[in-house]
PDB file of C-alpha atoms in Angstrom:
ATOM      1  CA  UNK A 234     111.353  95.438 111.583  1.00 95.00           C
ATOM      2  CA  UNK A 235     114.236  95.667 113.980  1.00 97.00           C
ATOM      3  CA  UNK A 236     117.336  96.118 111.929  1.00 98.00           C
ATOM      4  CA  UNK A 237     120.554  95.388 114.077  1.00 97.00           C
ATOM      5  CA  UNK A 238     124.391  95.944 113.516  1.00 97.00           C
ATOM      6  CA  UNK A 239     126.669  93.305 114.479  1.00 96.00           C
ATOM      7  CA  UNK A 240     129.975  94.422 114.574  1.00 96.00           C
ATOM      8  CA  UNK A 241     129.892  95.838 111.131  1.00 96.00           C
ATOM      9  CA  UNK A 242     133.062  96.696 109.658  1.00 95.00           C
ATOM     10  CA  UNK A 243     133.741  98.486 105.648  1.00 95.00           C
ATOM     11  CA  UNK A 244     137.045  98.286 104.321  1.00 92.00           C
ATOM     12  CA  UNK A 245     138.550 101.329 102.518  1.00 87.00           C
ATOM     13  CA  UNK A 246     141.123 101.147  99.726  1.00 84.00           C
ATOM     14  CA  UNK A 247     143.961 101.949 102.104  1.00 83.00           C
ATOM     15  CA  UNK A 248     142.081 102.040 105.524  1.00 86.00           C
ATOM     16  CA  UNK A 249     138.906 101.108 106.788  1.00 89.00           C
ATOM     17  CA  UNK A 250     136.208 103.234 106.116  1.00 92.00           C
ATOM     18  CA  UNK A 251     133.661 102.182 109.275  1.00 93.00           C
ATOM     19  CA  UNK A 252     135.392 100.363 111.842  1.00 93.00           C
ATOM     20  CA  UNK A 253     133.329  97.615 114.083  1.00 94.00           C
ATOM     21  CA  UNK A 254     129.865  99.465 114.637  1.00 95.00           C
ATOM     22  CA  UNK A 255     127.442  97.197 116.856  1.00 96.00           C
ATOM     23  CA  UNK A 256     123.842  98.875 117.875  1.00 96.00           C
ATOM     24  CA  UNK A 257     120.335  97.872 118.009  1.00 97.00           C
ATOM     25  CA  UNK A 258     117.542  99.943 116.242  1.00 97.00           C
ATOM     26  CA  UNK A 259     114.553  98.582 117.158  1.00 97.00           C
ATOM     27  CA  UNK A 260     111.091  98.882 115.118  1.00 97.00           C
ATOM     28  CA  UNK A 261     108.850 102.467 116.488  1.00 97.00           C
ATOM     29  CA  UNK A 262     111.980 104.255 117.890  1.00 97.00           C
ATOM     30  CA  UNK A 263     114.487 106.414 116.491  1.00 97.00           C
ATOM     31  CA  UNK A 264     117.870 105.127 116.892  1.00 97.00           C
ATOM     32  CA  UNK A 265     120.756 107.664 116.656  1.00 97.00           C
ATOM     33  CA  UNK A 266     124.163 106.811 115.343  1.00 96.00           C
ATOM     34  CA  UNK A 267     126.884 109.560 116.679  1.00 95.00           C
ATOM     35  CA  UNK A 268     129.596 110.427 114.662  1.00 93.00           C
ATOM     36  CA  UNK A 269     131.094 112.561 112.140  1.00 89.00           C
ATOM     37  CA  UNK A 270     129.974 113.781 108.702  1.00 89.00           C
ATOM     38  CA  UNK A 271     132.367 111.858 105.938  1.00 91.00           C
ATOM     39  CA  UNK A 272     132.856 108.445 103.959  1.00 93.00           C
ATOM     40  CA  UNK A 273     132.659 106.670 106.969  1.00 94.00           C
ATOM     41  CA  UNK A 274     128.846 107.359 107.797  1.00 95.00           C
ATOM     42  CA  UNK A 275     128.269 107.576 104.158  1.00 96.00           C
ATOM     43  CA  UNK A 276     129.523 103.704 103.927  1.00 96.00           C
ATOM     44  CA  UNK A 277     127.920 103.079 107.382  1.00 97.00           C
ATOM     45  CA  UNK A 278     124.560 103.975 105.731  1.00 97.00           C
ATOM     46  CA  UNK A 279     125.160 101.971 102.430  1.00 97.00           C
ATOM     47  CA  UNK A 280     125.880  98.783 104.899  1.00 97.00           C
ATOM     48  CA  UNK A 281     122.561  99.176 106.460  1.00 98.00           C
ATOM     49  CA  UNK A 282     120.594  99.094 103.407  1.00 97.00           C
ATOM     50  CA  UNK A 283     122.713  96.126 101.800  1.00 97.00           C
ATOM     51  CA  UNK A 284     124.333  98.194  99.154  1.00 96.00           C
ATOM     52  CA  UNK A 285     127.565  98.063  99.988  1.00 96.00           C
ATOM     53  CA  UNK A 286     129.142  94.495 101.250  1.00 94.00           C
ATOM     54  CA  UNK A 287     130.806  94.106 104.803  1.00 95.00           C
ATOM     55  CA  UNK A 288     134.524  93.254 105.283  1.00 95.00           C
ATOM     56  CA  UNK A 289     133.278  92.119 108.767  1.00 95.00           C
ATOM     57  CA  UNK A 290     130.161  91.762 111.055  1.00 96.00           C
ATOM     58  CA  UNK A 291     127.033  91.801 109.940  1.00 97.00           C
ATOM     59  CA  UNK A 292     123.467  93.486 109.510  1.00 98.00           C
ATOM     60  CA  UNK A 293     120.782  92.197 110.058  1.00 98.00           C
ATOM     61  CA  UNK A 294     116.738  92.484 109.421  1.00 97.00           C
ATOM     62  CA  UNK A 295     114.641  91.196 111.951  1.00 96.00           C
ATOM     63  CA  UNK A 296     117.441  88.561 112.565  1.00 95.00           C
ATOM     64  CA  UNK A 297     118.223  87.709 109.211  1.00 96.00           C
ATOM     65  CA  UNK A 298     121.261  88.384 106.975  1.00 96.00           C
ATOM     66  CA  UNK A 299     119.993  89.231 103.752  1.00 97.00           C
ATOM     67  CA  UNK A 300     121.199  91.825 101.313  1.00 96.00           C
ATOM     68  CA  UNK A 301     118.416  92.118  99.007  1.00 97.00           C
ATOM     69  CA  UNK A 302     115.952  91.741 102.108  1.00 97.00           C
ATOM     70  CA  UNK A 303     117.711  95.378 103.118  1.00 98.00           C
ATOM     71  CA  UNK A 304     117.531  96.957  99.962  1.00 97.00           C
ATOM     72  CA  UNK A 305     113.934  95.958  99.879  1.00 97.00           C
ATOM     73  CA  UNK A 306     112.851  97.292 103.001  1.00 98.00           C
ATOM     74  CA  UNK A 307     115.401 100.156 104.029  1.00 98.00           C
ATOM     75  CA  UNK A 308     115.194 103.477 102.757  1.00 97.00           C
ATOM     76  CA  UNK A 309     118.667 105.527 102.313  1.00 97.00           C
ATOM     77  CA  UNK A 310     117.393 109.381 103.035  1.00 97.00           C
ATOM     78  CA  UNK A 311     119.571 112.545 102.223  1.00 96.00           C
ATOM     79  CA  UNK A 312     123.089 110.038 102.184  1.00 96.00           C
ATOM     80  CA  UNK A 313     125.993 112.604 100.440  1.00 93.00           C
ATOM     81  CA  UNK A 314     127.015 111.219  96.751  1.00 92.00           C
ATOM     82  CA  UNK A 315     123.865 108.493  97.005  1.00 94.00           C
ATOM     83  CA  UNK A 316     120.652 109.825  97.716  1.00 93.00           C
ATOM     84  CA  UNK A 317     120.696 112.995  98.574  1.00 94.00           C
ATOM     85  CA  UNK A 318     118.872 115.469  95.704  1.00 94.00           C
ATOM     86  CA  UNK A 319     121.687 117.562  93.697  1.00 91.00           C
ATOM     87  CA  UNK A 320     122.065 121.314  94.058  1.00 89.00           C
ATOM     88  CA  UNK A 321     120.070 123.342  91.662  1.00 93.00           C
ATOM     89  CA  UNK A 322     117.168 121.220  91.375  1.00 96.00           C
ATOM     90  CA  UNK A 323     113.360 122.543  92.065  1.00 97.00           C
ATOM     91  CA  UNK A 324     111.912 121.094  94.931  1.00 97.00           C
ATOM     92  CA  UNK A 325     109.050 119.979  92.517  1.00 97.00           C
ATOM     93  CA  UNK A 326     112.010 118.140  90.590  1.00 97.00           C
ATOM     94  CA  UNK A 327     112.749 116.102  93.530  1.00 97.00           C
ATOM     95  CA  UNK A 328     109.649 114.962  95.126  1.00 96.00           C
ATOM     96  CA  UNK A 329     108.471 113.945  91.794  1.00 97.00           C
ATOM     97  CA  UNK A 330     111.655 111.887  91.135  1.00 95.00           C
ATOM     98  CA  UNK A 331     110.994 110.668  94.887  1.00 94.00           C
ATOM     99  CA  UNK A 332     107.706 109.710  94.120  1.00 94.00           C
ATOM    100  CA  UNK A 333     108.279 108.166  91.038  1.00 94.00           C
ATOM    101  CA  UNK A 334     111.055 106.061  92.655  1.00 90.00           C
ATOM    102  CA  UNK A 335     108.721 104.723  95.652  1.00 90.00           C
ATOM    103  CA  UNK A 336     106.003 104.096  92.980  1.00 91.00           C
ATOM    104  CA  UNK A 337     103.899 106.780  93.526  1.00 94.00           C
ATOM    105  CA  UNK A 338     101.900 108.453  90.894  1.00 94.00           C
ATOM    106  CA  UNK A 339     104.344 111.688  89.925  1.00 94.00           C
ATOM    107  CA  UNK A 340     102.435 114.000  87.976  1.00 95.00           C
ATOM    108  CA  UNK A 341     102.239 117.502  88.703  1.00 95.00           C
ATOM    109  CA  UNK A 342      99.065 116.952  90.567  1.00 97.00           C
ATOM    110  CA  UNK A 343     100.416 114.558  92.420  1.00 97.00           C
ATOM    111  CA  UNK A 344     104.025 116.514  93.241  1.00 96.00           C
ATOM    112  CA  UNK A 345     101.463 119.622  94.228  1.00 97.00           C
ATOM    113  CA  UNK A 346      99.023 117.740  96.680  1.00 97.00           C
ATOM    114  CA  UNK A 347     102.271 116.337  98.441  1.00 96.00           C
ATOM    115  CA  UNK A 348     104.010 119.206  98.806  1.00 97.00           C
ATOM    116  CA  UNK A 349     100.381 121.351 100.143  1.00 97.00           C
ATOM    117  CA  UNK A 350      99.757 118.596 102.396  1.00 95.00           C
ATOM    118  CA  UNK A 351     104.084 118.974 103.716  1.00 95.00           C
ATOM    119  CA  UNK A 352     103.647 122.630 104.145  1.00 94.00           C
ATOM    120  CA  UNK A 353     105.901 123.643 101.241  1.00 95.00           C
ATOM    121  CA  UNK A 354     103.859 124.230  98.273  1.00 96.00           C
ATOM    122  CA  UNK A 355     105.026 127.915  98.207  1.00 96.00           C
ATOM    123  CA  UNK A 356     108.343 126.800  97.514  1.00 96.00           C
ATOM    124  CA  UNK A 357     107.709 124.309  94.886  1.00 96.00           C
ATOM    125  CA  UNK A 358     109.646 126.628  92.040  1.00 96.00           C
ATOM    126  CA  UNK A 359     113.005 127.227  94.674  1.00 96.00           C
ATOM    127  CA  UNK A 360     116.209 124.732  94.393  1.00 96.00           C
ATOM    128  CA  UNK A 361     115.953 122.350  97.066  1.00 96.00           C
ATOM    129  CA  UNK A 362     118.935 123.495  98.905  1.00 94.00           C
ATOM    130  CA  UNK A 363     117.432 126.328  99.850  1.00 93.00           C
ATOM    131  CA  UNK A 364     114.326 124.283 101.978  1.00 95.00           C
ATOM    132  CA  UNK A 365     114.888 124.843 105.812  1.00 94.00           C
ATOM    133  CA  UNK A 366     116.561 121.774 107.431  1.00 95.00           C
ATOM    134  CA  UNK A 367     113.295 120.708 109.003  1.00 96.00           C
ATOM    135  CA  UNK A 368     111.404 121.145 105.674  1.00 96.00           C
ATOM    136  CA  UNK A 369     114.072 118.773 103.836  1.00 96.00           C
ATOM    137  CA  UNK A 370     113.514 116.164 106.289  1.00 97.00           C
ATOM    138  CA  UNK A 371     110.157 116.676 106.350  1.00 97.00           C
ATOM    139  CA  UNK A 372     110.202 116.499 102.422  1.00 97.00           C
ATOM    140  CA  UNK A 373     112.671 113.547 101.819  1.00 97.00           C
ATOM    141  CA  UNK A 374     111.673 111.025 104.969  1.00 97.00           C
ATOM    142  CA  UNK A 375     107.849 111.276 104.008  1.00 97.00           C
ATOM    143  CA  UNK A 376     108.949 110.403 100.119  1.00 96.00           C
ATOM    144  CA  UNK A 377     110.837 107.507 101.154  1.00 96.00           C
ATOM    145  CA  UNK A 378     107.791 106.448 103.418  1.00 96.00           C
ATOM    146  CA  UNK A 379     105.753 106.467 100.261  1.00 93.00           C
ATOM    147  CA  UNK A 380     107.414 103.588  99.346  1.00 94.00           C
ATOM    148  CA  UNK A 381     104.881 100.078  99.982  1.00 93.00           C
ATOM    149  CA  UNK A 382     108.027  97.957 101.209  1.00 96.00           C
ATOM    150  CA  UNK A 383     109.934 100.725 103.868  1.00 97.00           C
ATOM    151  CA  UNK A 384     110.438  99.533 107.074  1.00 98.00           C
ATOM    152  CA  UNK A 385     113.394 101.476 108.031  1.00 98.00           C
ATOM    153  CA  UNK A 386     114.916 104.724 107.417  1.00 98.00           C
ATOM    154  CA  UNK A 387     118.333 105.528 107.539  1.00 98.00           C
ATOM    155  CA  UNK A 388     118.656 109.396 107.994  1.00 98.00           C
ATOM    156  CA  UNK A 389     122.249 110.584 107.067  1.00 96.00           C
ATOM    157  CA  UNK A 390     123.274 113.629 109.202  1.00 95.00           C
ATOM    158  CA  UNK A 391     120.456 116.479 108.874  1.00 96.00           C
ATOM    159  CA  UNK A 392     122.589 118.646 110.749  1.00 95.00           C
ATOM    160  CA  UNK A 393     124.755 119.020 107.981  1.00 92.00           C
ATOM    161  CA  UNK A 394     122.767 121.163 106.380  1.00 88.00           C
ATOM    162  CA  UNK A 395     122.800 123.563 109.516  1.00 89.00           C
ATOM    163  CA  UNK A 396     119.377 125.077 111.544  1.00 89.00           C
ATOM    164  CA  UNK A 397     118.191 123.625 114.688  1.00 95.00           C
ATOM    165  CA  UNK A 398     117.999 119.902 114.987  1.00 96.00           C
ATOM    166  CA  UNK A 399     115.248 120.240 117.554  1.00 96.00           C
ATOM    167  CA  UNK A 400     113.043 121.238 114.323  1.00 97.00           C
ATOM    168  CA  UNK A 401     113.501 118.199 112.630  1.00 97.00           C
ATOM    169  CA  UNK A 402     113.649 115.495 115.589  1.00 97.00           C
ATOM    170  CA  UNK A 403     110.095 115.182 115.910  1.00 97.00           C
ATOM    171  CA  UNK A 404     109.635 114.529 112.257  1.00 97.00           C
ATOM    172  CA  UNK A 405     111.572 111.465 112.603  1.00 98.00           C
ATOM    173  CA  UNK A 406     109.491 110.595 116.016  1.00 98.00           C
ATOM    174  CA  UNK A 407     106.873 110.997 114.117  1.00 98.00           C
ATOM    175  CA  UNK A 408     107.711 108.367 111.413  1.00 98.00           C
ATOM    176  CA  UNK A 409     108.475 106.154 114.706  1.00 98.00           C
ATOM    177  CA  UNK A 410     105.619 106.500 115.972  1.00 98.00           C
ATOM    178  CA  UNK A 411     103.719 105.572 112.464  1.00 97.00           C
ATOM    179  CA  UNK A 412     105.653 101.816 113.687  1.00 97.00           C
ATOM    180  CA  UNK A 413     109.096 102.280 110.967  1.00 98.00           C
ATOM    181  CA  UNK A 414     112.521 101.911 112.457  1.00 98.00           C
ATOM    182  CA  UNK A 415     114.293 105.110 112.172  1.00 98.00           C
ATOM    183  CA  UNK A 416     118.136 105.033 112.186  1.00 98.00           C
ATOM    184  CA  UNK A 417     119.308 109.179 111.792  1.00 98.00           C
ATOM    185  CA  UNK A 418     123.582 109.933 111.848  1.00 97.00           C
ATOM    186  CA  UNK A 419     124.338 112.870 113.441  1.00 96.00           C
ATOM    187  CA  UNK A 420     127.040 114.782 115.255  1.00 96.00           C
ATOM    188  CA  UNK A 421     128.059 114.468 119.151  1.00 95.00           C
ATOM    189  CA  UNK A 422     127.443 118.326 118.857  1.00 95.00           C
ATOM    190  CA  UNK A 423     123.681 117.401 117.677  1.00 96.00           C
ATOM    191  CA  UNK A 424     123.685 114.969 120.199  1.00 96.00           C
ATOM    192  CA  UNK A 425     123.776 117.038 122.894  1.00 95.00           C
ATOM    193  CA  UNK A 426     122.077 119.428 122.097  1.00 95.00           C
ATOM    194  CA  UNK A 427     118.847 117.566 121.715  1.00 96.00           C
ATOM    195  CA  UNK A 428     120.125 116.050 125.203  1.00 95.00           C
ATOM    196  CA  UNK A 429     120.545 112.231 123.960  1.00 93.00           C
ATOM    197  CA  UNK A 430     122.567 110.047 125.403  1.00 89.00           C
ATOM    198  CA  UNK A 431     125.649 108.090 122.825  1.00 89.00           C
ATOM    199  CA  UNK A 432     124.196 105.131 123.124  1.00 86.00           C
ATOM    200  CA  UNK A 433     125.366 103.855 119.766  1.00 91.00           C
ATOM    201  CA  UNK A 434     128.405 105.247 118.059  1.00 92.00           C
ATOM    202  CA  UNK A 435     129.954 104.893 114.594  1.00 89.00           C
ATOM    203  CA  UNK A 436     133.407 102.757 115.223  1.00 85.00           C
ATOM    204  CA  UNK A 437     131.992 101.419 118.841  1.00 80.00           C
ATOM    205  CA  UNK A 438     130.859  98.168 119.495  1.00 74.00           C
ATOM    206  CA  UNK A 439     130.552  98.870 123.420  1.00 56.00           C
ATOM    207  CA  UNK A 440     126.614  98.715 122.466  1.00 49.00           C
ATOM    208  CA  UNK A 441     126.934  95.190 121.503  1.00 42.00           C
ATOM    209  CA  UNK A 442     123.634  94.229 119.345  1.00 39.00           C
ATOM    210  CA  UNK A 443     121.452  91.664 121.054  1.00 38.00           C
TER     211      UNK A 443
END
């Protein structure tokens, strides 16, 4: 599903919180949204999965403007305050609450064969935070894959969580290449050095959606 922006705008209680933001993510690529870490990519990401409305623009799913469409088929990964895992929790704690949230059985069996087959059975007992960044993505995009109805995934700024972003890039190529639409917010910083070109940017509309 190609999920586009249309000159999406989210109002703020005094000022806006994402100003027009236009780009185009189309279906087995991964589409990245520059900008920095705050309320303003958090709210970006909410408006891409329908959860929060518009005070202008639009977003659309293959073409059509339809909240609960979004919330069915987009999945919200790692966004601050939303959906990403709290501090303190065992990474066995979270994938089975991810599981259990995408429908998946969520048993300790279960939780254990997912984390073997994501490389990170060994650290099934440690609190989450403490996963490398590549093993979080790793973790928290192929949970939200589970899910029967994801189309898209909206990745909210890895790089927050520090290491090298060329770890965790081809995870999210990966899922592209598995045909889901992958939408990741990250720094200029991050942009460059994974040497991409801004070709969408939050608060820019200069990448007008088709």
């Amino acid at each position: 599903m190609q999920l586009t922006a249309d000159a999406v705008a989210v109002a703020g209680t005094r000022s806006p919180l994402v100003r027009p933001t236009s780009f185009t993510a189309p279906p087995s690529h991964v589409t990245p949204v520059a900008g920095d870490p705050g309320y303003g990519q958090v709210a970006l990401a909410l408006a891409l999965g329908g959860r929060m409305p518009v005070a202008a623009g639009s977003v659309l799913l293959d073409g059509l403007d339809d909240a609960a469409r979004l919330r069915r088929h987009v999945a919200l990964v790692d966004v601050p305050e939303v959906s990403a895992p709290e501090d303190g929790l065992a990474v066995h704690h979270v994938v089975s609450e991810e599981l259990a949230f995408a429908g998946r059985p969520s048993g300790r069996a279960a939780v254990a064969e997912f984390l073997d087959r994501h490389g990170v059975l060994a650290a099934a007992d440690e609190p989450f935070e403490r996963l490398a960044a590549q093993e979080r993505v790793r973790v928290l995009t192929s949970a939200a894959a589970e899910r029967a109805a994801t189309r898209v995934l909206v990745v909210t700024n890895p790089d927050r969580r520090g290491g090298d972003p060329r770890l965790w890039w081809p995870i999210l190529t990966a899922h592209a290449a598995s045909g889901l639409t992958v939408v990741v917010q990250m720094t200029h910083a991050t942009m460059r050095q994974l040497g991409l070109v801004v070709r969408a940017e939050l608060g820019s509309t200069e990448e007008v959606a088709a």
